[in-house]
Amino acid sequence: MPPVALITGANRGIGREVAMQLFRRGFDVFAGAREPERVQPTGYEHDERWAWCRLDVTSREQITSVADLIAGQHDHLDVLINNAAVMDKEPLVNGDIEVVRATMEVNFYGPMRLCNAMIPMLRNSRDGRIINVSSEMGRLQHLTGGYAGYRLSKAGLNAQTILLSHELAGTSVKVNAVCPGWVRTDMGGPRAPGSTEEGADTIVWLATTDHCPNGAFVSNRRIIDW
Ligand code: NDP
């Protein structure tokens, strides 16, 4: 049986590249997109191992529908990749708290909702993995000001990773956070040094390695400080 993966925000950027690489490695891929009818085709749509699914990570209903879709085809999920995110540039001083809140909804509560919905199926995997795509901008020693919602959401996602890895200790599910590096996407901008292939590398490695860490923050396939 092929391993099964769900990737959020798979329609563009790093998430799209991760989804395509996992497909090429033999995964059954559920590729989340807010507007699947508008995505640029990958060329894999003809294959029954590839499925676009409507998934806004702020929507409980859509998350439930995707969980039902996967459960209708498989009795387990092997890999959940919480990749979808938005970036704001609010300062904390006089910043707009509603902008910060909106960022938290996607980047922090989104992964929490996805984990809660998918953990029952992940626990049915012999080797389940949750991969939270985070950022060094959320590292505690890098909280240098600005981008308040983004930094706080990623610092929170890192904390969520640690907490969840403890709550799932003794199960088959490993939980890690990853920084993909500064990558040329809509979020990273055209001046970023990394390609999407380079950004996808450690995420795909965490999804496929036989030596997967647990409760770690990983960059360039190495564990880094929180
Ligand atoms: P992009 O801006 O290129 O893509 C973001 C993706 O998230 C899109 O697919 C977007 O979908 C999706 N998304 C946004 N909001 C939602 C939502 N509510 N529900 C579902 N999907 C949503 O970003 P990247 O590919 O660069 O980033 C991917 C991950 O890597 C993020 O977690 C980011 O924080 C992280 N990262 C990126 C870095 C970089 O340099 N690029 C550096 C460090 C971390 P839509 O098209 O519908 O908006």
GROMACS .gro file of C-alpha atoms and ligand atoms in nm, residues 8-16 32-35 55-59 82-87 105-107 132-137 150 154 157 178-189 192 196 203, ligand 1:
model
   99
    8THR     CA    1  -0.211   2.211   0.322
    9GLY     CA    2  -0.153   2.508   0.091
   10ALA     CA    3  -0.040   2.275  -0.188
   11ASN     CA    4  -0.153   2.495  -0.477
   12ARG     CA    5   0.160   2.712  -0.492
   13GLY     CA    6   0.501   2.774  -0.343
   14ILE     CA    7   0.675   2.523  -0.117
   15GLY     CA    8   0.360   2.321  -0.048
   16ARG     CA    9   0.305   2.253  -0.417
   32GLY     CA   10  -0.513   2.100  -0.007
   33ALA     CA   11  -0.613   2.419  -0.186
   34ARG     CA   12  -0.861   2.691  -0.099
   35GLU     CA   13  -0.983   2.703  -0.459
   55LEU     CA   14  -0.918   2.304   0.223
   56ASP     CA   15  -0.917   2.640   0.393
   57VAL     CA   16  -0.739   2.570   0.722
   58THR     CA   17  -0.967   2.816   0.903
   59SER     CA   18  -1.277   2.611   0.810
   82ASN     CA   19   0.088   2.184   0.793
   83ASN     CA   20   0.233   2.414   0.530
   84ALA     CA   21  -0.035   2.679   0.463
   85ALA     CA   22   0.047   3.019   0.607
   86VAL     CA   23   0.013   3.392   0.565
   87MET     CA   24   0.257   3.665   0.660
  105GLU     CA   25  -0.606   3.184   1.270
  106VAL     CA   26  -0.420   3.045   0.969
  107ASN     CA   27  -0.067   2.979   1.099
  132ASN     CA   28   0.471   2.176   1.091
  133VAL     CA   29   0.625   2.416   0.843
  134SER     CA   30   0.754   2.693   1.067
  135SER     CA   31   1.017   2.964   1.030
  136GLU     CA   32   1.336   3.081   1.193
  137MET     CA   33   1.147   3.412   1.230
  150TYR     CA   34   0.386   3.591   1.178
  154LYS     CA   35   0.546   3.052   1.427
  157LEU     CA   36   0.357   2.662   1.624
  178VAL     CA   37   1.083   2.265   1.005
  179CYS     CA   38   1.224   2.588   0.866
  180PRO     CA   39   1.245   2.559   0.487
  181GLY     CA   40   1.496   2.846   0.457
  182TRP     CA   41   1.442   3.171   0.266
  183VAL     CA   42   1.280   3.060  -0.057
  184ARG     CA   43   1.161   3.234  -0.377
  185THR     CA   44   0.781   3.217  -0.346
  186ASP     CA   45   0.508   3.478  -0.319
  187MET     CA   46   0.589   3.492   0.053
  188GLY     CA   47   0.968   3.478   0.026
  189GLY     CA   48   0.989   3.722  -0.266
  192ALA     CA   49   1.532   3.491  -0.174
  196THR     CA   50   1.120   2.583  -0.402
  203ILE     CA   51   1.018   1.869   0.459
  227NDP     P1   52   0.326   3.112  -0.034
  227NDP     O1   53   0.277   3.247   0.006
  227NDP     O2   54   0.390   3.094  -0.166
  227NDP     O3   55   0.206   3.005  -0.023
  227NDP     C1   56   0.124   3.005   0.089
  227NDP     C2   57   0.025   2.892   0.073
  227NDP     O4   58  -0.061   2.893   0.189
  227NDP     C3   59  -0.065   2.908  -0.050
  227NDP     O5   60  -0.093   2.782  -0.104
  227NDP     C4   61  -0.190   2.970   0.010
  227NDP     O6   62  -0.310   2.944  -0.062
  227NDP     C5   63  -0.194   2.892   0.142
  227NDP     N1   64  -0.288   2.952   0.238
  227NDP     C6   65  -0.290   3.077   0.289
  227NDP     N2   66  -0.395   3.092   0.370
  227NDP     C7   67  -0.461   2.973   0.371
  227NDP     C8   68  -0.576   2.924   0.436
  227NDP     N3   69  -0.651   3.000   0.517
  227NDP     N4   70  -0.613   2.795   0.413
  227NDP     C9   71  -0.541   2.716   0.330
  227NDP     N5   72  -0.433   2.757   0.263
  227NDP    C10   73  -0.393   2.884   0.285
  227NDP     O7   74   0.423   3.068   0.084
  227NDP     P2   75   0.548   2.967   0.087
  227NDP     O8   76   0.528   2.855  -0.006
  227NDP     O9   77   0.671   3.050   0.078
  227NDP    O10   78   0.539   2.917   0.239
  227NDP    C11   79   0.508   2.784   0.274
  227NDP    C12   80   0.543   2.767   0.420
  227NDP    O11   81   0.684   2.790   0.439
  227NDP    C13   82   0.471   2.864   0.514
  227NDP    O12   83   0.435   2.796   0.632
  227NDP    C14   84   0.576   2.970   0.542
  227NDP    O13   85   0.553   3.035   0.665
  227NDP    C15   86   0.702   2.885   0.543
  227NDP     N6   87   0.825   2.961   0.522
  227NDP    C16   88   0.849   3.018   0.400
  227NDP    C17   89   0.967   3.088   0.380
  227NDP    C18   90   1.002   3.150   0.248
  227NDP    O14   91   1.109   3.212   0.239
  227NDP     N7   92   0.923   3.135   0.144
  227NDP    C19   93   1.065   3.106   0.489
  227NDP    C20   94   1.028   3.041   0.612
  227NDP    C21   95   0.912   2.972   0.626
  227NDP     P3   96  -0.382   3.059  -0.154
  227NDP    O15   97  -0.317   3.050  -0.289
  227NDP    O16   98  -0.525   3.018  -0.153
  227NDP    O17   99  -0.357   3.191  -0.087
   0.00000   0.00000   0.00000
